[in-house]
Amino acid sequence: MRGFWDRVSGLYDFAELLNRRANLSMERETALWVPPGSRVLDCAAGTGALSLTAAKRAGYVLCTDLSPDMLARAKGKAERAGFMNMEFARRDIFAPPPEEPFDVVIAGNVLHLLDEPKRAVGCLLACVSSGGRLILPTYLQGEAGPGFRAAIGAYRALGFRFREQYTLESYGALIESCGAEVLCLKRLEGRLPVGFGVLKKL
């Protein structure tokens, strides 16, 4: 899958414009859940939209992804925007937790791509400090409009594969089963809606 994201990294931000309403809402909602001065880990960050959103409020953001090409684009954005509180690293979502946990962990639009999304949430929670937050916005392919289903078909032709077509109901059932307090679960409207979930580590 990493090869796919390397191939499409140059088109990724353009493709995101097709769902601009939902993506902007996702950035706004994410910012509300990042406490000022907090330490943030962003996993599967892509070209860094949510990392940069978090960096406006956080004290420190570690932006991670498996794709070097995606990370390079995220780093370029951060440099152009003048952010000095960000670092970048390749990291697997299933990697062992760091020695020092984070106040906030973000994993945007990745759970629908994984064979074991519940295990991924467990690994992400392991990176969060006690009482900290895990922000999990996830595209709801099960609620995509007819026009956006065509865009998904074009992505598939390039090698894109997703494992789940979540609706808000099925996505909610997933995060509610992960052993953490659900602080937020809502739909963000757009051509491809987003299920916006936030968990609190117990």
mmCIF file with all atom_site columns, C-alpha atoms in Angstrom:
data_model
loop_
_atom_site.group_PDB
_atom_site.id
_atom_site.type_symbol
_atom_site.label_atom_id
_atom_site.label_alt_id
_atom_site.label_comp_id
_atom_site.label_asym_id
_atom_site.label_entity_id
_atom_site.label_seq_id
_atom_site.pdbx_PDB_ins_code
_atom_site.Cartn_x
_atom_site.Cartn_y
_atom_site.Cartn_z
_atom_site.occupancy
_atom_site.B_iso_or_equiv
_atom_site.pdbx_formal_charge
_atom_site.auth_seq_id
_atom_site.auth_comp_id
_atom_site.auth_asym_id
_atom_site.auth_atom_id
_atom_site.pdbx_PDB_model_num
ATOM 1   C CA . MET A 1 1   ? 0.000   0.000  0.000   1.00 0.00 ? 1   MET A CA 1
ATOM 2   C CA . ARG A 1 2   ? 2.924   2.344  0.667   1.00 0.00 ? 2   ARG A CA 1
ATOM 3   C CA . GLY A 1 3   ? 3.793   2.171  -3.049  1.00 0.00 ? 3   GLY A CA 1
ATOM 4   C CA . PHE A 1 4   ? 0.346   3.463  -3.946  1.00 0.00 ? 4   PHE A CA 1
ATOM 5   C CA . TRP A 1 5   ? 0.688   6.502  -1.668  1.00 0.00 ? 5   TRP A CA 1
ATOM 6   C CA . ASP A 1 6   ? 4.161   7.245  -3.013  1.00 0.00 ? 6   ASP A CA 1
ATOM 7   C CA . ARG A 1 7   ? 2.729   7.187  -6.554  1.00 0.00 ? 7   ARG A CA 1
ATOM 8   C CA . VAL A 1 8   ? -0.175  9.514  -5.800  1.00 0.00 ? 8   VAL A CA 1
ATOM 9   C CA . SER A 1 9   ? 1.561   11.891 -3.373  1.00 0.00 ? 9   SER A CA 1
ATOM 10  C CA . GLY A 1 10  ? 1.807   14.604 -6.039  1.00 0.00 ? 10  GLY A CA 1
ATOM 11  C CA . LEU A 1 11  ? -1.933  14.416 -6.736  1.00 0.00 ? 11  LEU A CA 1
ATOM 12  C CA . TYR A 1 12  ? -3.118  13.912 -3.169  1.00 0.00 ? 12  TYR A CA 1
ATOM 13  C CA . ASP A 1 13  ? -3.805  17.520 -2.232  1.00 0.00 ? 13  ASP A CA 1
ATOM 14  C CA . PHE A 1 14  ? -5.592  18.139 -5.523  1.00 0.00 ? 14  PHE A CA 1
ATOM 15  C CA . ALA A 1 15  ? -7.782  15.079 -4.931  1.00 0.00 ? 15  ALA A CA 1
ATOM 16  C CA . GLU A 1 16  ? -8.594  16.365 -1.439  1.00 0.00 ? 16  GLU A CA 1
ATOM 17  C CA . LEU A 1 17  ? -10.182 19.443 -3.041  1.00 0.00 ? 17  LEU A CA 1
ATOM 18  C CA . LEU A 1 18  ? -12.916 17.182 -4.410  1.00 0.00 ? 18  LEU A CA 1
ATOM 19  C CA . ASN A 1 19  ? -14.131 16.796 -0.822  1.00 0.00 ? 19  ASN A CA 1
ATOM 20  C CA . ARG A 1 20  ? -13.151 20.256 0.397   1.00 0.00 ? 20  ARG A CA 1
ATOM 21  C CA . ARG A 1 21  ? -16.186 20.876 2.619   1.00 0.00 ? 21  ARG A CA 1
ATOM 22  C CA . ALA A 1 22  ? -15.690 17.730 4.690   1.00 0.00 ? 22  ALA A CA 1
ATOM 23  C CA . ASN A 1 23  ? -11.909 18.121 4.843   1.00 0.00 ? 23  ASN A CA 1
ATOM 24  C CA . LEU A 1 24  ? -12.084 21.715 6.080   1.00 0.00 ? 24  LEU A CA 1
ATOM 25  C CA . SER A 1 25  ? -14.627 20.669 8.706   1.00 0.00 ? 25  SER A CA 1
ATOM 26  C CA . MET A 1 26  ? -12.274 17.874 9.767   1.00 0.00 ? 26  MET A CA 1
ATOM 27  C CA . GLU A 1 27  ? -9.430  20.360 10.248  1.00 0.00 ? 27  GLU A CA 1
ATOM 28  C CA . ARG A 1 28  ? -11.622 22.732 12.262  1.00 0.00 ? 28  ARG A CA 1
ATOM 29  C CA . GLU A 1 29  ? -12.918 19.946 14.502  1.00 0.00 ? 29  GLU A CA 1
ATOM 30  C CA . THR A 1 30  ? -9.416  18.562 15.031  1.00 0.00 ? 30  THR A CA 1
ATOM 31  C CA . ALA A 1 31  ? -8.161  21.961 16.192  1.00 0.00 ? 31  ALA A CA 1
ATOM 32  C CA . LEU A 1 32  ? -10.868 22.084 18.857  1.00 0.00 ? 32  LEU A CA 1
ATOM 33  C CA . TRP A 1 33  ? -9.539  18.886 20.460  1.00 0.00 ? 33  TRP A CA 1
ATOM 34  C CA . VAL A 1 34  ? -5.844  19.866 20.582  1.00 0.00 ? 34  VAL A CA 1
ATOM 35  C CA . PRO A 1 35  ? -5.063  21.604 23.902  1.00 0.00 ? 35  PRO A CA 1
ATOM 36  C CA . PRO A 1 36  ? -2.669  24.564 23.722  1.00 0.00 ? 36  PRO A CA 1
ATOM 37  C CA . GLY A 1 37  ? 0.937   23.512 24.312  1.00 0.00 ? 37  GLY A CA 1
ATOM 38  C CA . SER A 1 38  ? 0.217   19.788 24.020  1.00 0.00 ? 38  SER A CA 1
ATOM 39  C CA . ARG A 1 39  ? 2.467   17.083 22.552  1.00 0.00 ? 39  ARG A CA 1
ATOM 40  C CA . VAL A 1 40  ? 0.854   15.554 19.459  1.00 0.00 ? 40  VAL A CA 1
ATOM 41  C CA . LEU A 1 41  ? 1.571   12.461 17.368  1.00 0.00 ? 41  LEU A CA 1
ATOM 42  C CA . ASP A 1 42  ? -0.053  12.294 13.929  1.00 0.00 ? 42  ASP A CA 1
ATOM 43  C CA . CYS A 1 43  ? -0.033  8.794  12.404  1.00 0.00 ? 43  CYS A CA 1
ATOM 44  C CA . ALA A 1 44  ? -0.696  8.115  8.710   1.00 0.00 ? 44  ALA A CA 1
ATOM 45  C CA . ALA A 1 45  ? -0.473  11.885 8.277   1.00 0.00 ? 45  ALA A CA 1
ATOM 46  C CA . GLY A 1 46  ? -0.292  11.916 4.483   1.00 0.00 ? 46  GLY A CA 1
ATOM 47  C CA . THR A 1 47  ? 0.711   15.382 3.281   1.00 0.00 ? 47  THR A CA 1
ATOM 48  C CA . GLY A 1 48  ? 0.207   16.769 6.767   1.00 0.00 ? 48  GLY A CA 1
ATOM 49  C CA . ALA A 1 49  ? -3.100  18.668 6.767   1.00 0.00 ? 49  ALA A CA 1
ATOM 50  C CA . LEU A 1 50  ? -4.052  17.605 10.300  1.00 0.00 ? 50  LEU A CA 1
ATOM 51  C CA . SER A 1 51  ? -0.463  17.876 11.559  1.00 0.00 ? 51  SER A CA 1
ATOM 52  C CA . LEU A 1 52  ? -0.318  21.501 10.439  1.00 0.00 ? 52  LEU A CA 1
ATOM 53  C CA . THR A 1 53  ? -3.740  22.160 11.973  1.00 0.00 ? 53  THR A CA 1
ATOM 54  C CA . ALA A 1 54  ? -2.515  20.717 15.282  1.00 0.00 ? 54  ALA A CA 1
ATOM 55  C CA . ALA A 1 55  ? 0.770   22.655 15.112  1.00 0.00 ? 55  ALA A CA 1
ATOM 56  C CA . LYS A 1 56  ? -1.130  25.950 15.310  1.00 0.00 ? 56  LYS A CA 1
ATOM 57  C CA . ARG A 1 57  ? -2.068  25.087 18.911  1.00 0.00 ? 57  ARG A CA 1
ATOM 58  C CA . ALA A 1 58  ? 0.315   22.357 20.058  1.00 0.00 ? 58  ALA A CA 1
ATOM 59  C CA . GLY A 1 59  ? 3.712   22.769 21.626  1.00 0.00 ? 59  GLY A CA 1
ATOM 60  C CA . TYR A 1 60  ? 5.144   19.923 19.540  1.00 0.00 ? 60  TYR A CA 1
ATOM 61  C CA . VAL A 1 61  ? 3.893   17.747 16.670  1.00 0.00 ? 61  VAL A CA 1
ATOM 62  C CA . LEU A 1 62  ? 5.501   14.567 15.381  1.00 0.00 ? 62  LEU A CA 1
ATOM 63  C CA . CYS A 1 63  ? 4.149   14.021 11.861  1.00 0.00 ? 63  CYS A CA 1
ATOM 64  C CA . THR A 1 64  ? 4.510   10.389 10.714  1.00 0.00 ? 64  THR A CA 1
ATOM 65  C CA . ASP A 1 65  ? 3.615   8.274  7.716   1.00 0.00 ? 65  ASP A CA 1
ATOM 66  C CA . LEU A 1 66  ? 4.882   5.157  5.954   1.00 0.00 ? 66  LEU A CA 1
ATOM 67  C CA . SER A 1 67  ? 5.344   7.016  2.659   1.00 0.00 ? 67  SER A CA 1
ATOM 68  C CA . PRO A 1 68  ? 8.565   9.063  2.320   1.00 0.00 ? 68  PRO A CA 1
ATOM 69  C CA . ASP A 1 69  ? 7.028   11.029 -0.551  1.00 0.00 ? 69  ASP A CA 1
ATOM 70  C CA . MET A 1 70  ? 4.003   12.017 1.536   1.00 0.00 ? 70  MET A CA 1
ATOM 71  C CA . LEU A 1 71  ? 6.265   13.037 4.420   1.00 0.00 ? 71  LEU A CA 1
ATOM 72  C CA . ALA A 1 72  ? 8.432   15.132 2.114   1.00 0.00 ? 72  ALA A CA 1
ATOM 73  C CA . ARG A 1 73  ? 5.383   17.076 0.987   1.00 0.00 ? 73  ARG A CA 1
ATOM 74  C CA . ALA A 1 74  ? 4.177   17.522 4.572   1.00 0.00 ? 74  ALA A CA 1
ATOM 75  C CA . LYS A 1 75  ? 7.617   18.810 5.589   1.00 0.00 ? 75  LYS A CA 1
ATOM 76  C CA . GLY A 1 76  ? 7.658   21.228 2.673   1.00 0.00 ? 76  GLY A CA 1
ATOM 77  C CA . LYS A 1 77  ? 4.282   22.645 3.722   1.00 0.00 ? 77  LYS A CA 1
ATOM 78  C CA . ALA A 1 78  ? 5.470   23.088 7.308   1.00 0.00 ? 78  ALA A CA 1
ATOM 79  C CA . GLU A 1 79  ? 8.639   24.875 6.184   1.00 0.00 ? 79  GLU A CA 1
ATOM 80  C CA . ARG A 1 80  ? 6.714   27.214 3.900   1.00 0.00 ? 80  ARG A CA 1
ATOM 81  C CA . ALA A 1 81  ? 4.275   27.992 6.714   1.00 0.00 ? 81  ALA A CA 1
ATOM 82  C CA . GLY A 1 82  ? 7.138   28.676 9.127   1.00 0.00 ? 82  GLY A CA 1
ATOM 83  C CA . PHE A 1 83  ? 6.281   26.032 11.732  1.00 0.00 ? 83  PHE A CA 1
ATOM 84  C CA . MET A 1 84  ? 9.208   25.390 14.072  1.00 0.00 ? 84  MET A CA 1
ATOM 85  C CA . ASN A 1 85  ? 7.426   22.960 16.428  1.00 0.00 ? 85  ASN A CA 1
ATOM 86  C CA . MET A 1 86  ? 7.211   19.976 14.052  1.00 0.00 ? 86  MET A CA 1
ATOM 87  C CA . GLU A 1 87  ? 9.319   16.919 13.319  1.00 0.00 ? 87  GLU A CA 1
ATOM 88  C CA . PHE A 1 88  ? 8.818   14.227 10.662  1.00 0.00 ? 88  PHE A CA 1
ATOM 89  C CA . ALA A 1 89  ? 9.478   10.487 10.718  1.00 0.00 ? 89  ALA A CA 1
ATOM 90  C CA . ARG A 1 90  ? 8.450   7.256  9.025   1.00 0.00 ? 90  ARG A CA 1
ATOM 91  C CA . ARG A 1 91  ? 6.309   5.200  11.388  1.00 0.00 ? 91  ARG A CA 1
ATOM 92  C CA . ASP A 1 92  ? 3.958   2.244  11.171  1.00 0.00 ? 92  ASP A CA 1
ATOM 93  C CA . ILE A 1 93  ? 0.608   2.644  12.894  1.00 0.00 ? 93  ILE A CA 1
ATOM 94  C CA . PHE A 1 94  ? 1.228   -0.715 14.631  1.00 0.00 ? 94  PHE A CA 1
ATOM 95  C CA . ALA A 1 95  ? 4.661   0.296  15.951  1.00 0.00 ? 95  ALA A CA 1
ATOM 96  C CA . PRO A 1 96  ? 5.382   -0.115 19.696  1.00 0.00 ? 96  PRO A CA 1
ATOM 97  C CA . PRO A 1 97  ? 4.487   2.912  21.811  1.00 0.00 ? 97  PRO A CA 1
ATOM 98  C CA . PRO A 1 98  ? 7.160   5.541  22.475  1.00 0.00 ? 98  PRO A CA 1
ATOM 99  C CA . GLU A 1 99  ? 8.831   5.827  25.866  1.00 0.00 ? 99  GLU A CA 1
ATOM 100 C CA . GLU A 1 100 ? 7.135   9.178  26.463  1.00 0.00 ? 100 GLU A CA 1
ATOM 101 C CA . PRO A 1 101 ? 3.415   9.153  25.626  1.00 0.00 ? 101 PRO A CA 1
ATOM 102 C CA . PHE A 1 102 ? 1.647   11.964 23.809  1.00 0.00 ? 102 PHE A CA 1
ATOM 103 C CA . ASP A 1 103 ? -1.184  14.167 25.050  1.00 0.00 ? 103 ASP A CA 1
ATOM 104 C CA . VAL A 1 104 ? -2.980  13.779 21.717  1.00 0.00 ? 104 VAL A CA 1
ATOM 105 C CA . VAL A 1 105 ? -2.701  11.202 18.955  1.00 0.00 ? 105 VAL A CA 1
ATOM 106 C CA . ILE A 1 106 ? -4.330  11.761 15.557  1.00 0.00 ? 106 ILE A CA 1
ATOM 107 C CA . ALA A 1 107 ? -4.956  9.095  12.920  1.00 0.00 ? 107 ALA A CA 1
ATOM 108 C CA . GLY A 1 108 ? -7.017  10.584 10.125  1.00 0.00 ? 108 GLY A CA 1
ATOM 109 C CA . ASN A 1 109 ? -8.663  8.624  7.321   1.00 0.00 ? 109 ASN A CA 1
ATOM 110 C CA . VAL A 1 110 ? -6.723  5.403  7.777   1.00 0.00 ? 110 VAL A CA 1
ATOM 111 C CA . LEU A 1 111 ? -8.897  2.927  9.705   1.00 0.00 ? 111 LEU A CA 1
ATOM 112 C CA . HIS A 1 112 ? -10.927 2.029  6.611   1.00 0.00 ? 112 HIS A CA 1
ATOM 113 C CA . LEU A 1 113 ? -7.692  0.905  4.902   1.00 0.00 ? 113 LEU A CA 1
ATOM 114 C CA . LEU A 1 114 ? -6.636  -1.603 7.570   1.00 0.00 ? 114 LEU A CA 1
ATOM 115 C CA . ASP A 1 115 ? -7.283  -5.322 7.992   1.00 0.00 ? 115 ASP A CA 1
ATOM 116 C CA . GLU A 1 116 ? -7.232  -4.908 11.783  1.00 0.00 ? 116 GLU A CA 1
ATOM 117 C CA . PRO A 1 117 ? -8.674  -1.490 12.615  1.00 0.00 ? 117 PRO A CA 1
ATOM 118 C CA . LYS A 1 118 ? -9.516  -2.393 16.213  1.00 0.00 ? 118 LYS A CA 1
ATOM 119 C CA . ARG A 1 119 ? -5.919  -3.515 16.868  1.00 0.00 ? 119 ARG A CA 1
ATOM 120 C CA . ALA A 1 120 ? -4.729  -0.269 15.284  1.00 0.00 ? 120 ALA A CA 1
ATOM 121 C CA . VAL A 1 121 ? -6.876  1.752  17.698  1.00 0.00 ? 121 VAL A CA 1
ATOM 122 C CA . GLY A 1 122 ? -5.370  -0.235 20.570  1.00 0.00 ? 122 GLY A CA 1
ATOM 123 C CA . CYS A 1 123 ? -1.846  0.547  19.351  1.00 0.00 ? 123 CYS A CA 1
ATOM 124 C CA . LEU A 1 124 ? -2.720  4.222  19.020  1.00 0.00 ? 124 LEU A CA 1
ATOM 125 C CA . LEU A 1 125 ? -4.220  4.352  22.510  1.00 0.00 ? 125 LEU A CA 1
ATOM 126 C CA . ALA A 1 126 ? -0.977  2.875  23.828  1.00 0.00 ? 126 ALA A CA 1
ATOM 127 C CA . CYS A 1 127 ? 0.770   6.048  22.583  1.00 0.00 ? 127 CYS A CA 1
ATOM 128 C CA . VAL A 1 128 ? -1.596  8.336  24.530  1.00 0.00 ? 128 VAL A CA 1
ATOM 129 C CA . SER A 1 129 ? -1.000  9.491  28.095  1.00 0.00 ? 129 SER A CA 1
ATOM 130 C CA . SER A 1 130 ? -3.624  8.651  30.714  1.00 0.00 ? 130 SER A CA 1
ATOM 131 C CA . GLY A 1 131 ? -6.582  10.952 30.173  1.00 0.00 ? 131 GLY A CA 1
ATOM 132 C CA . GLY A 1 132 ? -5.247  11.981 26.772  1.00 0.00 ? 132 GLY A CA 1
ATOM 133 C CA . ARG A 1 133 ? -7.146  12.074 23.490  1.00 0.00 ? 133 ARG A CA 1
ATOM 134 C CA . LEU A 1 134 ? -7.170  9.964  20.355  1.00 0.00 ? 134 LEU A CA 1
ATOM 135 C CA . ILE A 1 135 ? -8.680  11.792 17.363  1.00 0.00 ? 135 ILE A CA 1
ATOM 136 C CA . LEU A 1 136 ? -9.937  9.444  14.641  1.00 0.00 ? 136 LEU A CA 1
ATOM 137 C CA . PRO A 1 137 ? -11.644 11.151 11.697  1.00 0.00 ? 137 PRO A CA 1
ATOM 138 C CA . THR A 1 138 ? -12.525 8.507  9.116   1.00 0.00 ? 138 THR A CA 1
ATOM 139 C CA . TYR A 1 139 ? -14.128 8.728  5.678   1.00 0.00 ? 139 TYR A CA 1
ATOM 140 C CA . LEU A 1 140 ? -17.537 7.076  5.477   1.00 0.00 ? 140 LEU A CA 1
ATOM 141 C CA . GLN A 1 141 ? -17.365 5.294  2.108   1.00 0.00 ? 141 GLN A CA 1
ATOM 142 C CA . GLY A 1 142 ? -20.640 3.590  2.978   1.00 0.00 ? 142 GLY A CA 1
ATOM 143 C CA . GLU A 1 143 ? -22.328 7.009  2.765   1.00 0.00 ? 143 GLU A CA 1
ATOM 144 C CA . ALA A 1 144 ? -20.553 8.383  -0.334  1.00 0.00 ? 144 ALA A CA 1
ATOM 145 C CA . GLY A 1 145 ? -22.689 10.197 -2.875  1.00 0.00 ? 145 GLY A CA 1
ATOM 146 C CA . PRO A 1 146 ? -22.943 8.894  -6.472  1.00 0.00 ? 146 PRO A CA 1
ATOM 147 C CA . GLY A 1 147 ? -20.438 11.427 -7.804  1.00 0.00 ? 147 GLY A CA 1
ATOM 148 C CA . PHE A 1 148 ? -17.808 10.570 -5.263  1.00 0.00 ? 148 PHE A CA 1
ATOM 149 C CA . ARG A 1 149 ? -18.195 6.841  -5.847  1.00 0.00 ? 149 ARG A CA 1
ATOM 150 C CA . ALA A 1 150 ? -16.863 7.536  -9.354  1.00 0.00 ? 150 ALA A CA 1
ATOM 151 C CA . ALA A 1 151 ? -13.807 9.262  -7.832  1.00 0.00 ? 151 ALA A CA 1
ATOM 152 C CA . ILE A 1 152 ? -13.219 6.232  -5.600  1.00 0.00 ? 152 ILE A CA 1
ATOM 153 C CA . GLY A 1 153 ? -13.366 4.061  -8.716  1.00 0.00 ? 153 GLY A CA 1
ATOM 154 C CA . ALA A 1 154 ? -10.621 6.175  -10.310 1.00 0.00 ? 154 ALA A CA 1
ATOM 155 C CA . TYR A 1 155 ? -8.453  5.736  -7.205  1.00 0.00 ? 155 TYR A CA 1
ATOM 156 C CA . ARG A 1 156 ? -8.996  1.990  -7.375  1.00 0.00 ? 156 ARG A CA 1
ATOM 157 C CA . ALA A 1 157 ? -7.706  1.965  -10.931 1.00 0.00 ? 157 ALA A CA 1
ATOM 158 C CA . LEU A 1 158 ? -4.435  3.364  -9.556  1.00 0.00 ? 158 LEU A CA 1
ATOM 159 C CA . GLY A 1 159 ? -4.185  0.617  -6.938  1.00 0.00 ? 159 GLY A CA 1
ATOM 160 C CA . PHE A 1 160 ? -6.199  2.064  -4.033  1.00 0.00 ? 160 PHE A CA 1
ATOM 161 C CA . ARG A 1 161 ? -7.814  -0.523 -1.768  1.00 0.00 ? 161 ARG A CA 1
ATOM 162 C CA . PHE A 1 162 ? -9.951  -0.065 1.311   1.00 0.00 ? 162 PHE A CA 1
ATOM 163 C CA . ARG A 1 163 ? -11.110 -2.796 3.657   1.00 0.00 ? 163 ARG A CA 1
ATOM 164 C CA . GLU A 1 164 ? -14.238 -1.223 5.151   1.00 0.00 ? 164 GLU A CA 1
ATOM 165 C CA . GLN A 1 165 ? -17.041 0.958  3.839   1.00 0.00 ? 165 GLN A CA 1
ATOM 166 C CA . TYR A 1 166 ? -18.088 2.521  7.119   1.00 0.00 ? 166 TYR A CA 1
ATOM 167 C CA . THR A 1 167 ? -21.343 4.248  7.854   1.00 0.00 ? 167 THR A CA 1
ATOM 168 C CA . LEU A 1 168 ? -21.530 6.455  10.926  1.00 0.00 ? 168 LEU A CA 1
ATOM 169 C CA . GLU A 1 169 ? -23.323 3.604  12.708  1.00 0.00 ? 169 GLU A CA 1
ATOM 170 C CA . SER A 1 170 ? -20.726 0.935  11.894  1.00 0.00 ? 170 SER A CA 1
ATOM 171 C CA . TYR A 1 171 ? -17.854 3.322  12.565  1.00 0.00 ? 171 TYR A CA 1
ATOM 172 C CA . GLY A 1 172 ? -19.371 4.234  15.920  1.00 0.00 ? 172 GLY A CA 1
ATOM 173 C CA . ALA A 1 173 ? -19.687 0.551  16.803  1.00 0.00 ? 173 ALA A CA 1
ATOM 174 C CA . LEU A 1 174 ? -15.975 0.097  16.093  1.00 0.00 ? 174 LEU A CA 1
ATOM 175 C CA . ILE A 1 175 ? -14.683 2.915  18.273  1.00 0.00 ? 175 ILE A CA 1
ATOM 176 C CA . GLU A 1 176 ? -17.153 2.163  21.067  1.00 0.00 ? 176 GLU A CA 1
ATOM 177 C CA . SER A 1 177 ? -15.710 -1.373 21.265  1.00 0.00 ? 177 SER A CA 1
ATOM 178 C CA . CYS A 1 178 ? -12.123 -0.224 21.863  1.00 0.00 ? 178 CYS A CA 1
ATOM 179 C CA . GLY A 1 179 ? -12.131 0.170  25.650  1.00 0.00 ? 179 GLY A CA 1
ATOM 180 C CA . ALA A 1 180 ? -11.942 3.964  25.847  1.00 0.00 ? 180 ALA A CA 1
ATOM 181 C CA . GLU A 1 181 ? -14.409 6.734  26.628  1.00 0.00 ? 181 GLU A CA 1
ATOM 182 C CA . VAL A 1 182 ? -16.059 8.164  23.515  1.00 0.00 ? 182 VAL A CA 1
ATOM 183 C CA . LEU A 1 183 ? -15.903 11.948 23.847  1.00 0.00 ? 183 LEU A CA 1
ATOM 184 C CA . CYS A 1 184 ? -17.237 12.752 20.388  1.00 0.00 ? 184 CYS A CA 1
ATOM 185 C CA . LEU A 1 185 ? -18.901 10.936 17.508  1.00 0.00 ? 185 LEU A CA 1
ATOM 186 C CA . LYS A 1 186 ? -20.440 12.980 14.713  1.00 0.00 ? 186 LYS A CA 1
ATOM 187 C CA . ARG A 1 187 ? -20.834 13.134 10.954  1.00 0.00 ? 187 ARG A CA 1
ATOM 188 C CA . LEU A 1 188 ? -19.102 15.913 9.047   1.00 0.00 ? 188 LEU A CA 1
ATOM 189 C CA . GLU A 1 189 ? -20.995 16.529 5.841   1.00 0.00 ? 189 GLU A CA 1
ATOM 190 C CA . GLY A 1 190 ? -19.441 16.566 2.396   1.00 0.00 ? 190 GLY A CA 1
ATOM 191 C CA . ARG A 1 191 ? -19.407 14.702 -0.893  1.00 0.00 ? 191 ARG A CA 1
ATOM 192 C CA . LEU A 1 192 ? -17.696 11.955 1.096   1.00 0.00 ? 192 LEU A CA 1
ATOM 193 C CA . PRO A 1 193 ? -18.809 12.407 4.728   1.00 0.00 ? 193 PRO A CA 1
ATOM 194 C CA . VAL A 1 194 ? -16.399 11.988 7.624   1.00 0.00 ? 194 VAL A CA 1
ATOM 195 C CA . GLY A 1 195 ? -17.099 10.133 10.837  1.00 0.00 ? 195 GLY A CA 1
ATOM 196 C CA . PHE A 1 196 ? -15.366 12.275 13.459  1.00 0.00 ? 196 PHE A CA 1
ATOM 197 C CA . GLY A 1 197 ? -14.582 10.328 16.615  1.00 0.00 ? 197 GLY A CA 1
ATOM 198 C CA . VAL A 1 198 ? -12.560 11.263 19.687  1.00 0.00 ? 198 VAL A CA 1
ATOM 199 C CA . LEU A 1 199 ? -11.599 8.795  22.413  1.00 0.00 ? 199 LEU A CA 1
ATOM 200 C CA . LYS A 1 200 ? -10.274 9.486  25.901  1.00 0.00 ? 200 LYS A CA 1
ATOM 201 C CA . LYS A 1 201 ? -7.775  7.019  27.307  1.00 0.00 ? 201 LYS A CA 1
ATOM 202 C CA . LEU A 1 202 ? -8.984  5.691  30.649  1.00 0.00 ? 202 LEU A CA 1
#
